Short mmCIF file of C-alpha atoms and ligand atoms in Angstrom, two decimals:
data_model
loop_
_atom_site.label_atom_id
_atom_site.label_comp_id
_atom_site.label_asym_id
_atom_site.label_seq_id
_atom_site.Cartn_x
_atom_site.Cartn_y
_atom_site.Cartn_z
CA MET A 167 25.10 -101.38 -60.51
CA GLY A 168 25.29 -105.25 -60.55
CA TYR A 169 24.27 -105.54 -56.89
CA SER A 170 21.17 -108.13 -57.39
CA ASN A 171 18.89 -109.62 -54.98
CA LYS A 172 21.51 -113.03 -55.11
CA THR A 173 24.57 -110.90 -54.96
CA LYS A 174 23.08 -109.25 -51.46
CA LYS A 175 21.36 -112.49 -50.18
CA ILE A 176 24.87 -113.78 -50.44
CA TYR A 177 26.19 -111.76 -47.85
CA THR A 178 23.03 -111.09 -45.64
CA ASP A 179 23.67 -114.96 -44.81
CA GLN A 180 27.06 -115.04 -44.25
CA LEU A 181 26.09 -111.97 -41.58
CA ASP A 182 23.01 -113.88 -40.78
CA ALA A 183 25.07 -117.01 -39.72
CA ILE A 184 28.15 -114.46 -37.83
CA ALA A 185 25.13 -112.66 -36.12
CA ALA A 186 23.38 -116.30 -35.30
CA ALA A 187 26.88 -117.70 -33.84
CA GLY A 188 26.99 -114.93 -31.26
CA LEU A 189 30.05 -113.67 -32.79
CA PHE A 190 29.04 -110.20 -34.24
CA LYS A 191 31.00 -107.83 -33.08
CA GLN A 192 29.63 -104.61 -32.08
CA GLU A 193 31.73 -100.97 -31.64
CA ARG A 194 30.59 -99.08 -28.52
CA PHE A 195 30.81 -94.95 -29.06
CA ILE A 196 33.33 -93.29 -26.54
CA HIS A 197 32.60 -89.87 -26.05
CA SER A 198 35.37 -88.71 -24.39
CA SER A 199 39.17 -88.94 -24.92
CA GLN A 200 41.11 -92.51 -24.17
CA ALA A 201 41.58 -92.72 -20.29
CA ALA A 202 41.36 -94.52 -17.41
CA ASP A 203 38.32 -92.58 -16.94
CA ILE A 204 35.65 -92.77 -20.32
CA GLU A 205 32.27 -91.82 -20.83
CA VAL A 206 30.94 -95.20 -23.28
CA GLU A 207 27.61 -95.04 -25.05
CA PHE A 208 26.65 -98.62 -25.42
CA PRO A 209 24.07 -99.83 -26.62
CA ALA A 210 23.69 -97.24 -29.39
CA GLY A 211 21.45 -94.96 -28.44
CA ALA A 212 21.56 -95.26 -24.65
CA GLU A 213 22.38 -92.65 -22.28
CA THR A 214 26.18 -92.20 -21.82
CA LYS A 215 28.01 -94.25 -18.66
CA LYS A 216 31.44 -93.09 -17.29
CA VAL A 217 33.15 -96.11 -16.65
CA ILE A 218 36.70 -97.73 -15.90
CA ASN A 219 38.35 -98.74 -18.70
CA ILE A 220 40.22 -102.00 -18.32
CA CYS A 221 40.62 -102.92 -22.13
CA ALA A 222 42.70 -100.43 -23.91
CA ASN A 223 46.32 -100.48 -24.84
CA ASN A 224 47.24 -97.45 -23.33
CA TYR A 225 49.77 -99.23 -21.47
CA LEU A 226 51.87 -95.94 -20.45
CA GLY A 227 48.38 -93.70 -19.89
CA LEU A 228 50.05 -91.16 -22.29
CA SER A 229 47.27 -91.70 -25.12
CA SER A 230 46.08 -88.67 -24.15
CA HIS A 231 49.16 -86.97 -21.95
CA PRO A 232 48.67 -83.14 -21.79
CA ASP A 233 52.53 -82.44 -23.05
CA VAL A 234 51.67 -84.99 -25.90
CA ILE A 235 48.92 -83.40 -27.22
CA LYS A 236 50.67 -80.07 -26.56
CA ALA A 237 53.25 -81.11 -28.45
CA ALA A 238 51.14 -82.79 -31.59
CA HIS A 239 49.56 -79.33 -31.77
CA GLU A 240 52.80 -77.63 -32.09
CA GLY A 241 53.17 -80.04 -34.63
CA LEU A 242 49.91 -79.53 -36.21
CA ASP A 243 51.00 -75.45 -36.81
CA THR A 244 54.65 -75.99 -38.05
CA ARG A 245 54.44 -78.68 -39.88
CA GLY A 246 50.95 -78.76 -41.16
CA TYR A 247 48.04 -81.16 -41.11
CA GLY A 248 48.28 -84.02 -44.32
CA MET A 249 51.24 -84.55 -46.49
CA SER A 250 49.24 -85.49 -49.89
CA SER A 251 52.37 -87.36 -50.83
CA VAL A 252 54.00 -91.01 -50.31
CA ARG A 253 57.14 -90.84 -48.81
CA PHE A 254 59.71 -91.07 -51.42
CA ILE A 255 57.63 -88.50 -53.62
CA CYS A 256 56.78 -85.56 -50.95
CA GLY A 257 55.88 -86.96 -48.20
CA THR A 258 58.67 -87.02 -46.30
CA GLN A 259 59.57 -84.26 -43.93
CA ASP A 260 62.62 -83.96 -41.56
CA ILE A 261 60.16 -85.01 -38.82
CA HIS A 262 59.77 -87.88 -39.80
CA ARG A 263 63.32 -88.91 -40.34
CA GLU A 264 64.04 -87.00 -36.71
CA LEU A 265 61.58 -89.94 -35.83
CA GLU A 266 63.14 -92.91 -37.47
CA ALA A 267 66.78 -92.27 -35.99
CA LYS A 268 65.21 -91.13 -32.61
CA MET A 269 63.12 -94.98 -32.72
CA THR A 270 66.33 -96.65 -33.61
CA ALA A 271 68.12 -95.28 -30.65
CA PHE A 272 65.40 -96.15 -28.69
CA LEU A 273 65.02 -99.98 -29.56
CA GLY A 274 69.04 -99.97 -29.78
CA THR A 275 69.12 -100.85 -33.83
CA GLU A 276 70.42 -99.55 -36.67
CA ASP A 277 67.66 -97.59 -38.22
CA THR A 278 64.55 -97.30 -38.45
CA ILE A 279 61.81 -96.97 -40.97
CA LEU A 280 57.90 -95.99 -40.51
CA PHE A 281 55.02 -97.51 -41.93
CA PRO A 282 51.11 -96.10 -41.96
CA SER A 283 50.72 -99.20 -39.43
CA CYS A 284 51.90 -102.08 -37.59
CA MET A 285 49.95 -104.00 -39.47
CA ASP A 286 51.29 -102.33 -42.85
CA ALA A 287 55.20 -102.97 -41.17
CA ASN A 288 54.21 -106.19 -41.14
CA ALA A 289 52.66 -106.90 -44.73
CA GLY A 290 55.48 -105.03 -46.01
CA VAL A 291 58.16 -106.26 -44.82
CA PHE A 292 58.39 -110.40 -45.60
CA GLU A 293 58.10 -109.87 -49.42
CA ALA A 294 60.58 -106.59 -49.79
CA ILE A 295 63.73 -108.85 -48.06
CA LEU A 296 62.63 -113.08 -48.85
CA THR A 297 62.69 -114.81 -51.90
CA GLN A 298 61.20 -118.14 -52.86
CA ASP A 299 64.84 -119.54 -51.64
CA ASP A 300 64.68 -118.39 -47.87
CA VAL A 301 61.77 -119.81 -45.35
CA ILE A 302 59.68 -118.32 -42.95
CA ILE A 303 59.66 -119.95 -39.34
CA SER A 304 56.89 -118.23 -37.28
CA ASP A 305 55.49 -118.93 -33.61
CA ARG A 306 52.10 -120.74 -33.83
CA LEU A 307 50.44 -117.79 -31.99
CA VAL A 308 52.28 -114.64 -33.62
CA HIS A 309 49.51 -111.67 -34.71
CA ALA A 310 47.24 -111.45 -37.69
CA SER A 311 49.33 -109.38 -39.13
CA LEU A 312 52.17 -111.29 -39.02
CA VAL A 313 50.43 -114.05 -40.64
CA ASP A 314 49.00 -111.81 -43.52
CA GLY A 315 52.47 -110.41 -44.02
CA ILE A 316 53.98 -114.18 -44.25
CA ARG A 317 51.51 -114.99 -47.04
CA LEU A 318 52.15 -111.75 -48.72
CA CYS A 319 55.96 -113.12 -49.63
CA SER A 320 56.90 -116.23 -51.93
CA ALA A 321 59.23 -117.81 -49.23
CA MET A 322 58.28 -121.15 -47.78
CA HIS A 323 56.36 -121.09 -44.49
CA ASP A 324 56.87 -123.61 -41.10
CA THR A 325 55.51 -123.08 -37.87
CA PHE A 326 56.73 -124.29 -35.08
CA LYS A 327 54.57 -124.93 -31.79
CA HIS A 328 54.18 -122.09 -29.30
CA SER A 329 57.20 -121.09 -27.19
CA ASN A 330 58.52 -124.65 -28.49
CA MET A 331 62.24 -123.94 -28.99
CA GLU A 332 63.01 -128.01 -29.05
CA HIS A 333 60.27 -127.54 -32.02
CA LEU A 334 61.35 -125.05 -33.04
CA GLU A 335 65.53 -126.21 -33.06
CA GLU A 336 64.17 -129.54 -34.79
CA LYS A 337 62.47 -126.91 -37.83
CA LEU A 338 65.95 -124.66 -38.15
CA GLN A 339 67.52 -128.39 -39.02
CA LEU A 340 64.66 -129.00 -41.54
CA HIS A 341 65.39 -125.95 -43.26
CA ALA A 342 69.57 -125.77 -42.76
CA ASP A 343 69.31 -126.02 -46.56
CA LYS A 344 67.50 -122.79 -47.31
CA ARG A 345 69.35 -119.26 -48.16
CA ILE A 346 67.86 -116.97 -45.61
CA LYS A 347 65.90 -118.50 -42.83
CA LEU A 348 63.64 -116.10 -40.61
CA VAL A 349 62.44 -116.65 -37.54
CA VAL A 350 59.19 -114.91 -36.26
CA ASN A 351 57.66 -114.12 -33.66
CA ASP A 352 55.66 -111.91 -31.06
CA GLY A 353 57.66 -110.26 -27.88
CA ILE A 354 54.25 -110.61 -25.43
CA TYR A 355 51.32 -112.20 -26.86
CA SER A 356 48.28 -110.49 -26.77
CA MET A 357 46.12 -112.92 -26.09
CA ASP A 358 47.82 -114.48 -23.31
CA GLY A 359 50.32 -111.74 -21.73
CA ASP A 360 53.26 -114.42 -22.29
CA MET A 361 56.67 -113.21 -23.24
CA ALA A 362 58.62 -114.67 -26.03
CA LYS A 363 61.81 -116.68 -24.78
CA VAL A 364 63.96 -113.61 -26.33
CA ASN A 365 67.39 -115.20 -24.87
CA GLU A 366 66.82 -119.18 -26.23
CA LEU A 367 65.55 -117.53 -29.73
CA VAL A 368 68.52 -115.33 -30.25
CA ALA A 369 70.59 -118.34 -29.58
CA LEU A 370 69.04 -120.83 -31.67
CA CYS A 371 69.26 -118.64 -34.30
CA GLU A 372 73.18 -118.27 -33.83
CA LYS A 373 73.80 -121.28 -33.59
CA TYR A 374 71.66 -121.78 -37.23
CA ASP A 375 72.62 -118.71 -38.54
CA ALA A 376 68.88 -117.64 -39.26
CA MET A 377 67.54 -113.75 -38.25
CA LEU A 378 65.21 -112.96 -35.62
CA LEU A 379 62.26 -111.05 -36.33
CA ILE A 380 60.23 -110.16 -32.84
CA ASP A 381 57.09 -107.35 -33.17
CA GLU A 382 56.88 -105.57 -29.89
CA SER A 383 53.86 -103.64 -30.23
CA HIS A 384 52.09 -105.27 -26.71
CA SER A 385 56.13 -104.34 -25.19
CA SER A 386 57.69 -101.43 -26.73
CA GLY A 387 57.74 -98.27 -24.02
CA PHE A 388 57.27 -100.94 -21.06
CA ILE A 389 58.75 -103.93 -20.81
CA GLY A 390 62.42 -104.37 -19.55
CA LYS A 391 64.37 -101.97 -17.55
CA THR A 392 63.98 -98.75 -19.49
CA GLY A 393 60.87 -99.44 -21.48
CA ARG A 394 62.72 -100.75 -24.54
CA GLY A 395 60.93 -103.80 -24.77
CA THR A 396 61.49 -107.91 -24.46
CA HIS A 397 64.81 -107.59 -25.80
CA GLU A 398 65.74 -105.46 -23.21
CA HIS A 399 64.17 -107.24 -20.23
CA HIS A 400 66.14 -110.42 -21.61
CA GLY A 401 69.64 -108.65 -22.30
CA MET A 402 69.88 -109.34 -26.09
CA MET A 403 69.70 -104.79 -27.05
CA GLY A 404 71.50 -105.02 -30.19
CA LYS A 405 71.31 -108.74 -30.90
CA ILE A 406 67.25 -109.04 -32.66
CA ASP A 407 67.86 -108.17 -36.55
CA ILE A 408 64.53 -107.25 -36.85
CA ILE A 409 62.06 -105.44 -35.05
CA THR A 410 58.10 -104.26 -35.60
CA THR A 411 56.21 -101.84 -33.51
CA THR A 412 53.34 -99.82 -33.30
CA PHE A 413 52.73 -96.06 -32.24
CA GLY A 414 49.48 -97.37 -31.56
CA LYS A 415 49.66 -98.77 -28.60
CA ALA A 416 52.06 -97.35 -25.60
CA LEU A 417 53.54 -94.68 -27.71
CA GLY A 418 51.00 -92.11 -27.52
CA GLY A 419 48.01 -94.78 -29.00
CA ALA A 420 47.54 -92.89 -32.25
CA SER A 421 48.52 -94.94 -35.43
CA GLY A 422 51.70 -95.79 -37.46
CA GLY A 423 54.43 -98.51 -36.91
CA CYS A 424 58.06 -98.94 -38.01
CA VAL A 425 60.43 -101.56 -39.04
CA SER A 426 63.24 -101.51 -36.81
CA GLY A 427 67.25 -103.39 -36.95
CA ARG A 428 69.74 -104.38 -39.78
CA LYS A 429 70.93 -101.22 -42.10
CA GLU A 430 70.30 -103.51 -45.04
CA ILE A 431 66.93 -104.58 -44.16
CA VAL A 432 65.84 -101.16 -43.59
CA GLN A 433 67.00 -100.12 -46.52
CA MET A 434 65.37 -103.35 -48.77
CA CYS A 435 62.05 -101.50 -46.82
CA ARG A 436 62.77 -98.13 -48.59
CA GLN A 437 63.49 -99.77 -52.11
CA LYS A 438 60.70 -102.22 -52.02
CA ALA A 439 58.06 -102.97 -49.36
CA ARG A 440 54.98 -101.79 -50.42
CA PRO A 441 52.90 -100.45 -47.80
CA TYR A 442 55.63 -97.96 -47.68
CA LEU A 443 55.93 -96.85 -50.97
CA PHE A 444 52.09 -97.08 -52.10
CA SER A 445 50.93 -95.56 -48.78
CA ASN A 446 51.10 -92.08 -46.86
CA THR A 447 53.10 -92.31 -44.13
CA ILE A 448 51.84 -91.22 -40.60
CA ALA A 449 50.76 -88.09 -40.47
CA PRO A 450 52.99 -84.76 -38.87
CA VAL A 451 50.70 -84.07 -36.39
CA VAL A 452 50.60 -87.57 -35.11
CA VAL A 453 54.60 -87.56 -35.77
CA ALA A 454 55.33 -84.60 -33.03
CA GLY A 455 53.30 -86.65 -30.87
CA VAL A 456 55.45 -89.52 -30.77
CA LEU A 457 58.59 -87.36 -31.23
CA LYS A 458 57.12 -86.05 -27.54
CA VAL A 459 56.23 -89.28 -25.92
CA LEU A 460 59.75 -91.09 -26.69
CA ASP A 461 61.13 -87.79 -24.97
CA ILE A 462 58.57 -88.49 -21.83
CA LEU A 463 59.96 -91.74 -21.78
CA ASN A 464 63.97 -91.07 -22.01
CA GLU A 465 63.47 -88.79 -19.02
CA SER A 466 62.31 -90.94 -16.67
CA THR A 467 61.03 -94.77 -16.30
CA GLU A 468 58.33 -93.60 -13.68
CA ARG A 469 55.45 -94.20 -16.21
CA ARG A 470 57.02 -98.29 -16.81
CA ASP A 471 58.16 -98.37 -13.04
CA LYS A 472 53.83 -97.28 -12.06
CA LEU A 473 52.35 -100.04 -14.57
CA GLU A 474 54.71 -102.23 -13.09
CA ARG A 475 53.49 -101.66 -9.74
CA ASN A 476 49.77 -101.58 -10.98
CA ALA A 477 49.83 -105.08 -12.58
CA ALA A 478 51.22 -106.50 -9.77
CA TYR A 479 48.83 -105.06 -7.36
CA TRP A 480 45.86 -106.20 -10.34
CA ARG A 481 46.97 -109.70 -10.41
CA LYS A 482 47.17 -110.10 -6.52
CA GLY A 483 43.86 -109.19 -6.38
CA LEU A 484 42.02 -110.94 -8.74
CA THR A 485 44.16 -113.56 -7.29
CA GLU A 486 42.80 -113.30 -3.88
CA ALA A 487 39.30 -112.72 -5.47
CA GLY A 488 39.39 -116.25 -5.91
CA PHE A 489 39.91 -115.72 -10.28
CA ILE A 490 41.83 -117.71 -12.32
CA LEU A 491 44.58 -115.89 -14.06
CA LYS A 492 46.76 -116.73 -17.18
CA GLU A 493 50.02 -116.81 -15.38
CA GLY A 494 52.64 -113.43 -16.89
CA ASP A 495 53.94 -110.56 -15.69
CA SER A 496 53.05 -108.60 -18.42
CA PRO A 497 49.96 -105.56 -17.86
CA ILE A 498 47.90 -108.13 -19.92
CA VAL A 499 46.13 -110.30 -17.81
CA PRO A 500 43.75 -112.83 -18.47
CA VAL A 501 40.92 -113.77 -16.49
CA MET A 502 40.02 -117.66 -17.00
CA LEU A 503 36.12 -118.18 -17.51
CA PHE A 504 36.28 -121.31 -20.20
CA ASN A 505 32.70 -120.67 -20.73
CA ALA A 506 32.19 -118.11 -23.87
CA LYS A 507 28.91 -117.53 -22.67
CA LEU A 508 29.66 -116.78 -19.30
CA ALA A 509 32.48 -114.55 -20.62
CA GLN A 510 29.69 -112.33 -22.12
CA ASP A 511 27.33 -112.05 -19.42
CA VAL A 512 30.56 -111.34 -16.49
CA SER A 513 31.28 -108.79 -19.38
CA ARG A 514 28.13 -107.36 -19.60
CA ASP A 515 27.84 -107.38 -15.82
CA LEU A 516 30.92 -105.59 -15.22
CA PHE A 517 29.70 -102.67 -17.60
CA ALA A 518 27.14 -102.25 -15.83
CA GLU A 519 29.00 -102.23 -12.58
CA GLY A 520 31.01 -99.32 -14.59
CA VAL A 521 34.33 -101.31 -15.61
CA TYR A 522 34.62 -101.52 -19.53
CA ALA A 523 36.30 -105.05 -20.18
CA VAL A 524 36.10 -107.27 -22.91
CA GLY A 525 34.54 -111.32 -23.33
CA PHE A 526 37.05 -113.38 -25.71
CA PHE A 527 36.03 -116.52 -26.93
CA PHE A 528 36.52 -118.74 -30.00
CA PRO A 529 37.54 -118.24 -32.78
CA VAL A 530 39.38 -115.01 -31.31
CA VAL A 531 41.09 -117.67 -28.50
CA PRO A 532 41.32 -121.45 -28.91
CA ASN A 533 38.02 -123.00 -27.93
CA GLY A 534 37.32 -123.53 -24.42
CA GLN A 535 39.49 -120.70 -23.51
CA ALA A 536 37.38 -117.99 -22.92
CA ARG A 537 38.21 -114.80 -21.24
CA ILE A 538 38.05 -111.72 -19.90
CA ARG A 539 40.93 -109.84 -20.86
CA THR A 540 42.25 -107.16 -18.98
CA GLN A 541 44.99 -104.89 -19.57
CA ILE A 542 46.34 -102.91 -17.12
CA SER A 543 47.94 -99.01 -17.28
CA ALA A 544 50.12 -96.41 -15.61
CA GLY A 545 47.03 -94.05 -16.19
CA HIS A 546 45.41 -95.90 -13.91
CA GLU A 547 45.41 -95.15 -10.24
CA ILE A 548 44.82 -97.34 -7.45
CA HIS A 549 40.92 -96.48 -6.67
CA HIS A 550 40.57 -97.30 -10.09
CA LEU A 551 41.70 -100.77 -9.58
CA ASP A 552 40.30 -100.99 -6.20
CA LYS A 553 36.60 -100.05 -7.94
CA ALA A 554 37.11 -102.65 -10.48
CA LEU A 555 38.23 -105.55 -8.15
CA ASP A 556 35.06 -104.59 -6.27
CA ALA A 557 33.25 -104.60 -9.36
CA PHE A 558 35.03 -108.23 -10.33
CA ARG A 559 34.53 -109.55 -6.48
CA LYS A 560 30.69 -108.66 -7.45
CA VAL A 561 29.71 -110.07 -10.12
CA GLY A 562 32.56 -113.16 -9.79
CA ALA A 563 30.69 -114.09 -6.74
CA LYS A 564 26.99 -113.33 -8.87
CA TYR A 565 28.36 -116.31 -10.66
CA GLY A 566 29.75 -118.72 -8.23
CA ILE A 567 32.97 -118.89 -9.06
CA LEU A 568 35.34 -117.52 -7.12
CA GLY A 569 37.11 -119.85 -5.73
CA LEU A 570 36.87 -122.56 -8.45
CA SER A 571 39.21 -124.44 -10.04
CA LYS A 572 39.16 -125.06 -13.84
CA GLN A 573 37.19 -128.15 -13.95
CA GLU A 574 34.90 -126.93 -11.38
CA ILE A 575 33.98 -123.71 -13.62
CA ILE A 576 33.63 -126.06 -16.62
CA ASP A 577 31.35 -128.49 -14.68
CA LYS A 578 28.75 -126.02 -13.93
CA TYR A 579 29.23 -123.73 -17.12
CA GLY A 580 30.10 -126.18 -19.79
CA GLN A 581 32.81 -125.81 -21.74
CA MET B 87 64.54 -148.53 -50.19
CA PRO B 88 62.36 -148.16 -46.57
CA ASP B 89 60.59 -150.80 -45.17
CA LEU B 90 56.17 -149.04 -46.49
CA HIS B 91 55.36 -150.14 -42.71
CA GLU B 92 57.56 -148.61 -41.62
CA MET B 93 57.66 -145.35 -43.71
CA LYS B 94 53.95 -145.20 -42.71
CA GLU B 95 54.85 -145.12 -38.84
CA THR B 96 57.87 -142.60 -39.69
CA ILE B 97 54.71 -140.39 -41.19
CA LEU B 98 51.82 -140.67 -39.06
CA LYS B 99 54.65 -139.97 -35.88
CA TYR B 100 55.27 -136.77 -37.49
CA VAL B 101 52.03 -135.90 -38.24
CA ILE B 102 50.61 -136.53 -35.19
CA ASN B 103 53.52 -134.51 -33.04
CA GLU B 104 53.14 -132.03 -35.34
CA TYR B 105 49.46 -131.37 -35.93
CA ALA B 106 47.63 -133.28 -33.57
CA GLU B 107 46.26 -132.09 -30.54
CA GLU B 108 46.66 -134.39 -27.46
CA ASP B 109 42.82 -136.12 -27.09
CA ASP B 110 42.92 -136.19 -31.26
CA ASP B 111 43.03 -140.29 -32.71
CA VAL B 112 45.23 -140.11 -35.51
CA THR B 113 45.69 -143.13 -37.67
CA PHE B 114 47.00 -144.47 -40.98
CA ASP B 115 43.56 -143.58 -43.08
CA THR B 116 42.21 -140.63 -40.67
CA PRO B 117 41.71 -137.79 -43.46
CA LEU B 118 44.14 -135.07 -42.87
CA ILE B 119 43.34 -131.81 -44.54
CA SER B 120 39.83 -132.92 -45.84
CA GLY B 121 39.31 -133.56 -41.84
CA GLY B 122 40.71 -130.03 -41.05
CA LEU B 123 44.13 -131.56 -38.74
CA VAL B 124 46.00 -130.15 -41.65
CA ASP B 125 45.51 -127.00 -43.41
CA SER B 126 46.79 -126.42 -46.85
CA PHE B 127 49.57 -123.77 -45.87
CA SER B 128 50.66 -126.64 -43.52
CA MET B 129 51.28 -129.24 -46.30
CA VAL B 130 54.03 -127.13 -47.63
CA SER B 131 56.03 -128.23 -44.45
CA LEU B 132 54.75 -131.63 -44.91
CA LYS B 133 56.12 -131.78 -48.15
CA ARG B 134 59.55 -130.39 -46.92
CA PHE B 135 59.84 -133.27 -44.34
CA LEU B 136 58.96 -136.12 -46.68
CA GLU B 137 61.55 -134.40 -49.47
CA VAL B 138 64.38 -134.29 -46.62
CA LYS B 139 63.77 -137.21 -44.59
CA TYR B 140 63.84 -139.43 -47.80
CA LYS B 141 66.19 -137.76 -49.52
CA ILE B 142 63.48 -137.09 -52.67
CA SER B 143 61.76 -134.30 -54.78
CA ILE B 144 58.15 -134.48 -55.06
CA PRO B 145 56.94 -131.90 -57.70
CA ASP B 146 54.74 -129.51 -56.67
CA ASP B 147 51.87 -130.06 -58.67
CA LYS B 148 51.80 -133.95 -57.36
CA ALA B 149 51.44 -132.74 -54.06
CA THR B 150 47.55 -132.14 -54.19
CA PRO B 151 45.62 -132.01 -51.18
CA GLU B 152 43.95 -135.08 -51.99
CA VAL B 153 47.04 -136.92 -52.54
CA PHE B 154 47.92 -135.50 -48.72
CA ASP B 155 45.05 -136.76 -47.31
CA ASN B 156 46.25 -139.70 -45.33
CA VAL B 157 49.17 -141.25 -44.32
CA ASN B 158 48.56 -144.39 -46.43
CA LYS B 159 48.44 -142.01 -49.69
CA ILE B 160 51.19 -140.07 -48.94
CA ALA B 161 53.46 -143.10 -48.07
CA ALA B 162 52.65 -144.06 -52.03
CA LEU B 163 53.23 -141.23 -52.85
CA VAL B 164 56.65 -141.17 -51.54
CA LYS B 165 56.91 -144.76 -52.42
CA ASP B 166 56.67 -143.05 -56.10
CA TYR B 167 59.29 -140.94 -55.96
CA LEU B 168 62.00 -143.08 -53.71
C1 PLP C 882 51.25 -108.17 -32.31
C2 PLP C 882 50.50 -107.15 -32.94
N1 PLP C 882 51.56 -106.25 -34.28
C3 PLP C 882 50.46 -105.53 -35.08
C4 PLP C 882 48.99 -104.88 -34.42
C5 PLP C 882 48.90 -103.93 -35.31
O1 PLP C 882 49.18 -102.52 -34.75
P1 PLP C 882 48.78 -101.52 -36.08
O2 PLP C 882 47.65 -100.67 -35.11
O3 PLP C 882 49.48 -100.32 -36.00
O4 PLP C 882 48.11 -102.14 -37.38
C6 PLP C 882 49.06 -104.98 -33.62
C7 PLP C 882 47.42 -104.90 -33.19
O5 PLP C 882 46.25 -105.23 -32.70
C8 PLP C 882 49.40 -106.10 -32.33
O6 PLP C 882 48.81 -107.05 -31.60
#
């Protein structure tokens, strides 16, 4: 017991500083299953309130789909609850391998390896395949889990400005003599909802003999005509060397992730990736659920089509109401408010109106870029979206920001 | 041997293009690392740029944050290895 008052104070000081900066994160307790309508206890101890959820990554509305729940029950009954082992000792079931094969077919790759999460996939893949002779060139806005994975490996790391292909080309030239060059991107960037220029990335990588990795966590299941991801959208199926993605968002939303791509890369991960070697993989019940999700998506594109219609309806409604949105055609629709306090106030008032949407501000997004990030789902019906639009209009009017330009909002509320 | 002033201009141009935001005013003696413009991870790529551009090799233990802290110091370092 070396937890002296001196040690304790180090932490209380930091926590106080986080709170003083208005950055203290608090959880809101949901008393229902994940869906368009949820019951939320907030603040802690308050009566639960029924609200419309527009901040989940439940893009396809499959998190509580009855067929998925049924399949998960069957998985639980036939394959049990836990594995009590990592994959390569005695933690691999037939359904783990089945899911890997199904993901390979779904993504149009050569092979797939499951990880406990996509955070783990990203933490493990770089170290497993690169050495100090190699270089990683990543977009400056890639997800934190990729940044962490890159830091864990000994390859040189360089960056290029967000989606700036000229800058990437300069970097590919600068590092031309490296043994392996690996370019790293998100497919859809989760804060802005914009898409990587996958076709241009593929062309540059071919020109400079570089490999391409794309994290498809916010695209798998719904981007592209049949929902395979940004590579499908850009006509680049089969050309992405490494795809990482999650089962924790559109694909049922429970947990788990994978690395999918070139056969040898996947084999290297199976031999060397530490989160695969030293952590239990996805529980059987979840694997059974994800298998069902893939069946649903392979049968019909109805859900991703509905999601596309919903997202277009939502964008149009917010634009007509006079909000400033980030351009894009993904179901991530950021409503720009620029000022951090305004974003928090609007989020709080929306909640009072029965709409659950969260404000994002520095350091999660750049200073002066505060926003409410809304995420649309195929689980939303038009009446949900209409009710949420009413709430946005009402709160927007209260703060007098409807129809204002960016500069006018900043003049009124500050950066 | 490249002219020292020209070298400083080249390095400054690279630093501005690579790291500066539109409204940052970066000069030869702007503190880059202690000033927060360049983080210690990005230093690796700056070193790489210098090595490729001037065909030199800077030993890792000489590439310290202090020596990389402004364009004047970086140019002096490069000169040592030309
Ligand atoms: C782009 C991206 N990659 C990876 C992850 C991590 O996914 P998981 O929850 O499976 O660890 C996330 C989740 O926030 C993400 O947005």
